[in-house]
Short mmCIF file of C-alpha atoms in Angstrom, two decimals:
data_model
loop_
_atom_site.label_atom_id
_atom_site.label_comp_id
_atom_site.label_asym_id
_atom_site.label_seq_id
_atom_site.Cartn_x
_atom_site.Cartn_y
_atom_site.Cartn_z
CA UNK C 1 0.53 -31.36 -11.62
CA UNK C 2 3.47 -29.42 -11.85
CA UNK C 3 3.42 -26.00 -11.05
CA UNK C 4 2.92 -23.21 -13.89
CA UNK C 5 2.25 -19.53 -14.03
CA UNK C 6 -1.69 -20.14 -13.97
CA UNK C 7 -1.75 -21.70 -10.79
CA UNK C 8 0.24 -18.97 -9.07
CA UNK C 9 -2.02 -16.15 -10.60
CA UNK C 10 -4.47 -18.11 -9.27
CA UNK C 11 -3.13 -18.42 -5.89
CA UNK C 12 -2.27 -14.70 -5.83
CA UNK C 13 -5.88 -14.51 -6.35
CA UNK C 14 -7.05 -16.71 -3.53
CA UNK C 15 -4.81 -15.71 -0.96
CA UNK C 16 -5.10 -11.71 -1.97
CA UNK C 17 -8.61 -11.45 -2.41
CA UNK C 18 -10.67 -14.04 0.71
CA UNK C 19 -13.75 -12.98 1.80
CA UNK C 20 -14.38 -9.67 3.23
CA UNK C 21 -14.19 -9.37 6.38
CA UNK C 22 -14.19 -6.10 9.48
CA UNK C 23 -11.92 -2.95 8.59
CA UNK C 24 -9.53 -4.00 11.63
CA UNK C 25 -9.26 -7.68 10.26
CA UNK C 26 -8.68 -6.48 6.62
CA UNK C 27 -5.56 -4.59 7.85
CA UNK C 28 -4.48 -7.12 10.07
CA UNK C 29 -4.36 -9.40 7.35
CA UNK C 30 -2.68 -6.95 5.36
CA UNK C 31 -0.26 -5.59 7.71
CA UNK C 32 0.39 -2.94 5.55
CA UNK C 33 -1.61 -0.52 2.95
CA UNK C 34 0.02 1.66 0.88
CA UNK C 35 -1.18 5.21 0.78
CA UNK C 36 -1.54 7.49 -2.31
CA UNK C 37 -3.34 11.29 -2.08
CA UNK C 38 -4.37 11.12 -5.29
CA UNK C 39 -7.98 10.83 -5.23
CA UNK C 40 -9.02 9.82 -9.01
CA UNK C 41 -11.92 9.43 -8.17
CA UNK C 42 -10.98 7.47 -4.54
CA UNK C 43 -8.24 7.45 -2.28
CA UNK C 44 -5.02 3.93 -3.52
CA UNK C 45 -5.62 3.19 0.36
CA UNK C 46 -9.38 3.00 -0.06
CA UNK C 47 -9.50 1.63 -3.31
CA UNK C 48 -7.31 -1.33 -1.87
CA UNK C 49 -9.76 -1.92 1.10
CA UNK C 50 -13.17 -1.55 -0.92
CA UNK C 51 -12.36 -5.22 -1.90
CA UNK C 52 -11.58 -6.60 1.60
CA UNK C 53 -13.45 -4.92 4.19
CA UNK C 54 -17.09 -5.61 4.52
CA UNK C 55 -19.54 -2.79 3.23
CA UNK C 56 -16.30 -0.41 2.97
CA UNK C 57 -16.86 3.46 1.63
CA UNK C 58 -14.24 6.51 0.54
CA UNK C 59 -13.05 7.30 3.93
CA UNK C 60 -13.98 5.35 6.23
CA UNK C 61 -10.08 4.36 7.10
CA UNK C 62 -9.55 8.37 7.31
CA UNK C 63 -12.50 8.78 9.57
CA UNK C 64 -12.17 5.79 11.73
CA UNK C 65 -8.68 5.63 12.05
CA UNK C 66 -8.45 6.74 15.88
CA UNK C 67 -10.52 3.82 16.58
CA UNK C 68 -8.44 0.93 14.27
CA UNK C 69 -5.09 1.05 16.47
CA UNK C 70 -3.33 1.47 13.04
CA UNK C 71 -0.91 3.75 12.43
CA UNK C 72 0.78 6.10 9.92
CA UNK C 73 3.84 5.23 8.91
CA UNK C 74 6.78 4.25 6.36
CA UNK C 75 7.23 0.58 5.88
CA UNK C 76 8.47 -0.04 2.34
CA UNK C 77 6.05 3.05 1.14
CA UNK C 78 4.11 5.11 3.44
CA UNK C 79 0.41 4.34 4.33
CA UNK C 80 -0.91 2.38 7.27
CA UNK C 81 0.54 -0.32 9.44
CA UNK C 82 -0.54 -2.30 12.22
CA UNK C 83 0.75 -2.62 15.64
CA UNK C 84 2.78 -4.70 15.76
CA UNK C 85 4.25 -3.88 12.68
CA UNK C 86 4.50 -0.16 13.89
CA UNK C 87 6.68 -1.86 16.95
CA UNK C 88 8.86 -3.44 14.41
CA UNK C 89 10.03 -0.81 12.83
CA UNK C 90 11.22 1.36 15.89
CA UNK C 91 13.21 3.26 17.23
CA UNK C 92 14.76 3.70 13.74
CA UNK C 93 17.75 5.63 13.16
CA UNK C 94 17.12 7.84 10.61
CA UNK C 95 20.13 8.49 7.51
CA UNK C 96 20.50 11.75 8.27
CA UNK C 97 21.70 13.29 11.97
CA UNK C 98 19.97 16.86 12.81
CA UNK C 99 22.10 20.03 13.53
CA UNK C 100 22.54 21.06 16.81
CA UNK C 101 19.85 23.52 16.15
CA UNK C 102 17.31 21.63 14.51
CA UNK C 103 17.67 19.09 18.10
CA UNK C 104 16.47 21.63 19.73
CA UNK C 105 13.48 23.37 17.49
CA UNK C 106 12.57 19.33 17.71
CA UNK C 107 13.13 19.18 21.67
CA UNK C 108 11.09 22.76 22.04
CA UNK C 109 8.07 21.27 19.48
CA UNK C 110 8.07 18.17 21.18
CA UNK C 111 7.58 19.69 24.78
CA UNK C 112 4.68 21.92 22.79
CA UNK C 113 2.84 19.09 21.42
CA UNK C 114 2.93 16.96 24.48
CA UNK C 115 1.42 20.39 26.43
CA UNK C 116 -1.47 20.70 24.15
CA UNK C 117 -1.95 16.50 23.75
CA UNK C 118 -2.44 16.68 19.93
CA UNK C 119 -1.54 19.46 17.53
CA UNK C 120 -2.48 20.85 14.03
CA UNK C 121 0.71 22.08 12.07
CA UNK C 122 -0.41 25.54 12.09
CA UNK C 123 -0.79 25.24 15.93
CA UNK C 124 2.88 24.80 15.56
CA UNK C 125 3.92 27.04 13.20
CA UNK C 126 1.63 30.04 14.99
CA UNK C 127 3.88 28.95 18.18
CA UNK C 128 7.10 29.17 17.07
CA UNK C 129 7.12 31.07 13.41
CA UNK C 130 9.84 29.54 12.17
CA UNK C 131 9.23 30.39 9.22
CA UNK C 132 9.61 28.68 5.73
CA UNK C 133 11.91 26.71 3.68
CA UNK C 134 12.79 24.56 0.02
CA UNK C 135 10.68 21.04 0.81
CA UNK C 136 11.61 17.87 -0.97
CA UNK C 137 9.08 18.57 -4.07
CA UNK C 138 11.03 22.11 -4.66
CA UNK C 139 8.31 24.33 -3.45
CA UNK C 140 8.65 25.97 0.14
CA UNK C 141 6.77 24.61 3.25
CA UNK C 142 6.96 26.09 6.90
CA UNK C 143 9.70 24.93 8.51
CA UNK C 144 7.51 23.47 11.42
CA UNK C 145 5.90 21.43 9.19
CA UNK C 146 9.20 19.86 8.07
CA UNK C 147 10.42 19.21 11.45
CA UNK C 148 6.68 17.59 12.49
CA UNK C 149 7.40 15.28 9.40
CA UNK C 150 11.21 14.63 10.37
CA UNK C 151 9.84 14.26 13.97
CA UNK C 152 7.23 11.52 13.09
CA UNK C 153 9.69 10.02 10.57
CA UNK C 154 12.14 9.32 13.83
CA UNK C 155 9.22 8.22 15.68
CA UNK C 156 9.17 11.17 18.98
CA UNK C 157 5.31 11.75 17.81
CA UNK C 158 2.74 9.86 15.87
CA UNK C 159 -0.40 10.44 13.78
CA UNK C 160 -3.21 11.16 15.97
CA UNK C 161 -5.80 11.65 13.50
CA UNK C 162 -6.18 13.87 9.97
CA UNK C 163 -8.47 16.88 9.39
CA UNK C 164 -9.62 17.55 5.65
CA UNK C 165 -5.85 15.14 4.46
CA UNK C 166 -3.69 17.47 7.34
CA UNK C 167 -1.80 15.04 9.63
CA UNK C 168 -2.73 16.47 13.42
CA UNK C 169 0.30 14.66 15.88
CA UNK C 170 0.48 13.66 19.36
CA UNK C 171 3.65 12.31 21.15
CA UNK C 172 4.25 9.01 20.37
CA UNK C 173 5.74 6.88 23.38
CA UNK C 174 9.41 5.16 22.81
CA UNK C 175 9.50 1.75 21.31
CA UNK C 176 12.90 -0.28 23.20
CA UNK C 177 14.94 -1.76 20.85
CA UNK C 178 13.91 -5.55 19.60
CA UNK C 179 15.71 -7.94 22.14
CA UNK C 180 16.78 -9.95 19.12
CA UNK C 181 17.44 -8.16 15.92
CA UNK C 182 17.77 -11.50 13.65
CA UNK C 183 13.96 -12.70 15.06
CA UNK C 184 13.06 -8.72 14.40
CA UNK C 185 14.31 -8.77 10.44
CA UNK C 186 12.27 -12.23 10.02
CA UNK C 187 9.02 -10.50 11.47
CA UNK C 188 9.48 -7.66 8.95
CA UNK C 189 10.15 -9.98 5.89
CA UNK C 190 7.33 -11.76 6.93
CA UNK C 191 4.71 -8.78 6.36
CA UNK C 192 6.47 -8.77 3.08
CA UNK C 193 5.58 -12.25 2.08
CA UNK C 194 2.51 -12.56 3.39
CA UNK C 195 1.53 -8.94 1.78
CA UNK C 196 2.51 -9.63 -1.81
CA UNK C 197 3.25 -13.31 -2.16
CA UNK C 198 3.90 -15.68 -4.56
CA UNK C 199 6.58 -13.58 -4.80
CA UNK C 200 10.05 -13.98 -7.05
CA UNK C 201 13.01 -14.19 -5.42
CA UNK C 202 14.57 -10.59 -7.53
CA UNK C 203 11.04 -9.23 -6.15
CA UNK C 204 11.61 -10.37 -2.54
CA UNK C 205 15.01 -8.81 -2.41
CA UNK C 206 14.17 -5.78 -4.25
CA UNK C 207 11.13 -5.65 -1.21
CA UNK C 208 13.22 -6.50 1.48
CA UNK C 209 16.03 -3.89 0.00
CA UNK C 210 13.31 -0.99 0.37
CA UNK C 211 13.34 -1.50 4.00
CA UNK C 212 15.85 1.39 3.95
CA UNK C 213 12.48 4.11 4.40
CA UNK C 214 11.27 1.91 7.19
CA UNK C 215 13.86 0.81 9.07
CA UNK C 216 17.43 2.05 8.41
CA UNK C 217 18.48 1.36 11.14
CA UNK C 218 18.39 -2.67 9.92
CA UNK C 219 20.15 -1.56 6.41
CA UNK C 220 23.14 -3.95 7.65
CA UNK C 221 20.57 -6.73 8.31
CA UNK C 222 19.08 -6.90 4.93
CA UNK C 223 20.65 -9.36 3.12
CA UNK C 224 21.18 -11.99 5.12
CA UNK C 225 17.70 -11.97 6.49
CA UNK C 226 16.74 -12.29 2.49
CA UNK C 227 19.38 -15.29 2.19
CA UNK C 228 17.26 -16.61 5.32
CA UNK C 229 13.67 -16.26 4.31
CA UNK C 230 15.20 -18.14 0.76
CA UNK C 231 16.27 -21.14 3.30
CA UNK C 232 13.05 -21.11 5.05
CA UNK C 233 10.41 -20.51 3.12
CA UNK C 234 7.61 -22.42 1.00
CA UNK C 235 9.03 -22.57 -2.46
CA UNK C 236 8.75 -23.44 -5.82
CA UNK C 237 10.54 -23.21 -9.57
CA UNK C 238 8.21 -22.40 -12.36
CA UNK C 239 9.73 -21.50 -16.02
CA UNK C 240 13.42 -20.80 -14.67
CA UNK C 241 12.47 -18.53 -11.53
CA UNK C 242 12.10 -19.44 -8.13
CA UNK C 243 8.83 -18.11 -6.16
CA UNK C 244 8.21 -17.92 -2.40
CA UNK C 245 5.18 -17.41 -0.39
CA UNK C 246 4.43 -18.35 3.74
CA UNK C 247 4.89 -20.90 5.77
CA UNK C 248 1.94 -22.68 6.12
CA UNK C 249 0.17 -22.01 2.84
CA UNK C 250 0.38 -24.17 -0.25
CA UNK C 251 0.27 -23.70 -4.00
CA UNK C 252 -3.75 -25.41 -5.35
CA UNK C 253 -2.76 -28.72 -6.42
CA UNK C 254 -4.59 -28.03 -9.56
CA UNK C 255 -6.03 -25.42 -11.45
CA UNK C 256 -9.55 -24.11 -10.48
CA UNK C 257 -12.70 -22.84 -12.63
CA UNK C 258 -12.36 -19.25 -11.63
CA UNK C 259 -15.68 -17.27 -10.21
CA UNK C 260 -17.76 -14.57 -13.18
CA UNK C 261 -16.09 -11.54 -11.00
CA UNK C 262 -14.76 -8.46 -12.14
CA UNK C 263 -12.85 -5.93 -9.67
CA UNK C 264 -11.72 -3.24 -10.43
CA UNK C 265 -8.05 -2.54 -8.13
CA UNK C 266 -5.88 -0.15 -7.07
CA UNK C 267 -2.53 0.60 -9.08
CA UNK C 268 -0.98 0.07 -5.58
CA UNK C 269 -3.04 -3.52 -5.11
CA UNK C 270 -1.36 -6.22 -3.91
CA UNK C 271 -1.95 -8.51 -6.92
CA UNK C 272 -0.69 -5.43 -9.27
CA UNK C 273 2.01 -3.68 -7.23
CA UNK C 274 4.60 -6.07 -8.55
CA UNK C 275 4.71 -5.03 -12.49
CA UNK C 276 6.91 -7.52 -13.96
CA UNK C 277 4.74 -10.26 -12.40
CA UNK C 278 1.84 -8.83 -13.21
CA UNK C 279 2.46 -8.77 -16.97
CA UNK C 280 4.10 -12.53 -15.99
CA UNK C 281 0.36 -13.53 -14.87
CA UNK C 282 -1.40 -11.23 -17.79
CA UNK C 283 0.35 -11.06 -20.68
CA UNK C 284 0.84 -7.19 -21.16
CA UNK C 285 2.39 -4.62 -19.09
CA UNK C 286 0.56 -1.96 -16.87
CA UNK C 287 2.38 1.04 -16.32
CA UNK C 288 0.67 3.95 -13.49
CA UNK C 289 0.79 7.19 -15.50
CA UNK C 290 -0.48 9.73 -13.47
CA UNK C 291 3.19 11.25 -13.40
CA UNK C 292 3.29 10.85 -16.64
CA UNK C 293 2.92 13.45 -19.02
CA UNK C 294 -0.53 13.82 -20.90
CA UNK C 295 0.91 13.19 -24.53
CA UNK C 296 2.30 10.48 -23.40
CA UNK C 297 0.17 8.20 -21.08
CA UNK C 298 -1.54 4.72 -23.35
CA UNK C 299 -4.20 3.89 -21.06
CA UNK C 300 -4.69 7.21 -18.88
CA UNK C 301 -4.10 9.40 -15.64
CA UNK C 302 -5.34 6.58 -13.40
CA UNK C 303 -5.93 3.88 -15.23
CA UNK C 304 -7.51 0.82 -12.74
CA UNK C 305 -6.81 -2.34 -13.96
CA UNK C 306 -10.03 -4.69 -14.72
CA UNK C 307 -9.88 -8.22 -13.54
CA UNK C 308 -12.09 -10.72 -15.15
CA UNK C 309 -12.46 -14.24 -13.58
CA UNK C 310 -8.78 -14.84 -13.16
CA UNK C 311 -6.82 -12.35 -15.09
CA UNK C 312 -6.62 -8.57 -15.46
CA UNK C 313 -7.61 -8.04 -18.86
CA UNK C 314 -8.12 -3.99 -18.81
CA UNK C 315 -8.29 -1.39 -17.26
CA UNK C 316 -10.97 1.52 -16.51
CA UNK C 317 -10.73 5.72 -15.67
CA UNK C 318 -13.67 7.06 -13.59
CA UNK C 319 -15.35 10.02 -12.61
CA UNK C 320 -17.75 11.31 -11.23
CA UNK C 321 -20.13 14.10 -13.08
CA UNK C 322 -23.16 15.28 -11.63
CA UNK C 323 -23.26 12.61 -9.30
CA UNK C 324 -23.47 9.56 -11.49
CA UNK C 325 -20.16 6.96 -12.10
CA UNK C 326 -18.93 8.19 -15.75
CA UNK C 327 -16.56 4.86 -16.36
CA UNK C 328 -13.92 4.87 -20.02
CA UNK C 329 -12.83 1.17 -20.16
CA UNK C 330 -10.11 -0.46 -22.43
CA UNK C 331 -9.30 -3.84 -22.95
CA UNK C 332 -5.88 -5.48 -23.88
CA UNK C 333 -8.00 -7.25 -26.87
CA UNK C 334 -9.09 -3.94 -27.95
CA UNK C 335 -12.86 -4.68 -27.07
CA UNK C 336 -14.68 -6.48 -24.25
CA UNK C 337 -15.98 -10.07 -24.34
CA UNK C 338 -19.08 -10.52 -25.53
CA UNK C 339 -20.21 -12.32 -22.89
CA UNK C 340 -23.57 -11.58 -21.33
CA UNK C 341 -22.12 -13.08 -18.14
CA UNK C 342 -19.52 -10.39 -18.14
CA UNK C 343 -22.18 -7.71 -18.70
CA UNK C 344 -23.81 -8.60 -15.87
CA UNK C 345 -20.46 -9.27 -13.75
CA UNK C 346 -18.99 -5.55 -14.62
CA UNK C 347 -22.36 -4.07 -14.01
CA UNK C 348 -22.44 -4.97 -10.46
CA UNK C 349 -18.83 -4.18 -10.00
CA UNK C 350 -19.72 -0.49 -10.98
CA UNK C 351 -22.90 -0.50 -8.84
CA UNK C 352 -20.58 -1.67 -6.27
CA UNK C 353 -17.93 1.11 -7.31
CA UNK C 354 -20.60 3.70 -6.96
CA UNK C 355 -21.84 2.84 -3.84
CA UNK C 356 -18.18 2.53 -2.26
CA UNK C 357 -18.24 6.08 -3.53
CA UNK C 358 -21.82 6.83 -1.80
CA UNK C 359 -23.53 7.94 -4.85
#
């Protein structure tokens, strides 16, 4: 058969949802997972994970994250990354060079935190009272919290660990620079493809182009390694576009009876993050409207979106009220199927939901 939009979705599916498996080999897989602090009710990190990692609860990256061997970082959004990913993307140059005097705040926090081995911002700030300053949101922030941010940003210290959401840092030792910076680019555009494929070729450039928070320093780099991944990489034209995904892995050669699940996902899941593909695969367009103003938000604050069998076909809001899972679900077809076999199916995804949620 020749290849259509259904059999992508449907090998988005397969190859972004396979069987559970450990914490560490969900990430690894991964490579990356996008962070959000917005809990509404759970963490975009955990709600990503709950679907991948065997037996996963709220947290559990937070609270065994010293143990993992992951690490905080920017990649093309901030959240976690694995080693070798982490490798990848250092030493970066950042866009912007420090003053003379902000080297040396920098130099004196650095010698600080590698004295005390790992440090809480206010550890910091008690030091050297530098008092504070406008942040990025427009509010004002102590200026050693800033620099700790700038600092781990440039890579000089990492993310040791967090305590109730507050990054604690340790000194982070210096990555040398990749020995071949063509064989470097691939590696990165690699996580890319293997994160969010079958992919467009507008979305992998637009992906590849955000490599600008995680490694500036390869900004000249960027399109050619994009021209190269088009050359080398699995491919195939469906309605006009072209679509890529990795080496090694192959479109079904058919279409496939889809399993009676329902999952609820992350606005940041891998199978959602893309918009314009998503409404490609679903027929309708989910927008994330927590940023949104009340008045003005269809489907709500933090809408997940509710995939039946193959397809998303709504979305739910939760929260939690005297302990118990309160879900409000929509549907695109402005009611849900009446289908005992979805009953059952969304049932046991919100059993599953609360118990992620340990209630």
């Amino acid at each position: 058969m020749p290849p259509d939009i259904d059999r992508l979705r449907q090998f988005a599916l397969r190859r972004q949802f396979p069987q559970p498996t450990t914490l560490g080999r969900a990430i690894a897989r991964l490579g990356f997972v996008q962070a959000d602090p917005i809990r509404a009710p759970a963490r975009a990190q955990d709600l990503t994970l709950r679907h991948r990692a065997t037996r996963y609860r709220a947290g559990d990256l937070e609270q065994r994250y010293s143990t993992l061997g992951v690490e905080e970082d920017f990649f093309v959004n901030y959240g976690f990354v694995t080693p070798d990913l982490h490798a990848l993307l250092h030493p970066r140059t950042p866009r912007t060079a420090w003053s003379a005097a902000e080297r040396r705040r920098a130099e004196s926090i650095l010698a600080f935190v590698r004295e005390r081995g790992v440090v809480h911002p206010r550890d910091v700030d008690a030091q050297f009272s530098h008092g504070k300053a406008l942040n990025w949101f427009g509010g004002q922030s102590n200026v050693s919290t800033q620099l700790l941010d700038a600092m781990h940003y440039r890579g000089l210290v990492r993310v040791a660990r967090r305590e109730g959401g507050t990054r604690l840092y340790a000194v982070r030792e210096q990555t040398p620079v990749p020995a071949n910076s063509l064989v470097a680019m691939d590696a990165l555009v690699d996580v890319i493809v293997a994160k969010y494929a079958p992919l467009t070729g507008r979305m992998l450039s637009v992906l590849v182009q955000r490599l600008r928070y995680g490694a500036p320093q390869w900004t000249s780099a960027r399109a050619a390694a994009v021209a190269r991944a088009k050359r080398r990489l699995p491919h195939a034209t469906v309605d006009g576009q072209t679509w890529f995904w990795p080496d090694g892995e192959a479109l079904p050669l058919r279409r496939v009876v889809p399993r009676d699940t329902v999952r609820l996902l992350a606005p940041f899941d891998p199978f959602v993050w893309d918009r314009t593909r998503f409404e490609q695969f679903n027929g309708w367009a989910y927008r994330f409207e927590a940023y949104t103003p009340a008045p003005k938000r269809i489907r709500g604050y933090y809408a997940l979106p509710l995939a039946w069998r193959d397809r998303v076909i709504g979305w739910a809001n939760l929260s939690v009220r005297d302990g118990r899972l309160v879900p409000d679900l929509g549907f695109v077809a402005g009611r849900a199927p009446n289908d005992t076999v979805f009953r059952d199916a969304l049932d046991e995804e919100l059993a599953a939901f609360a118990s992620f949620m340990k209630l």
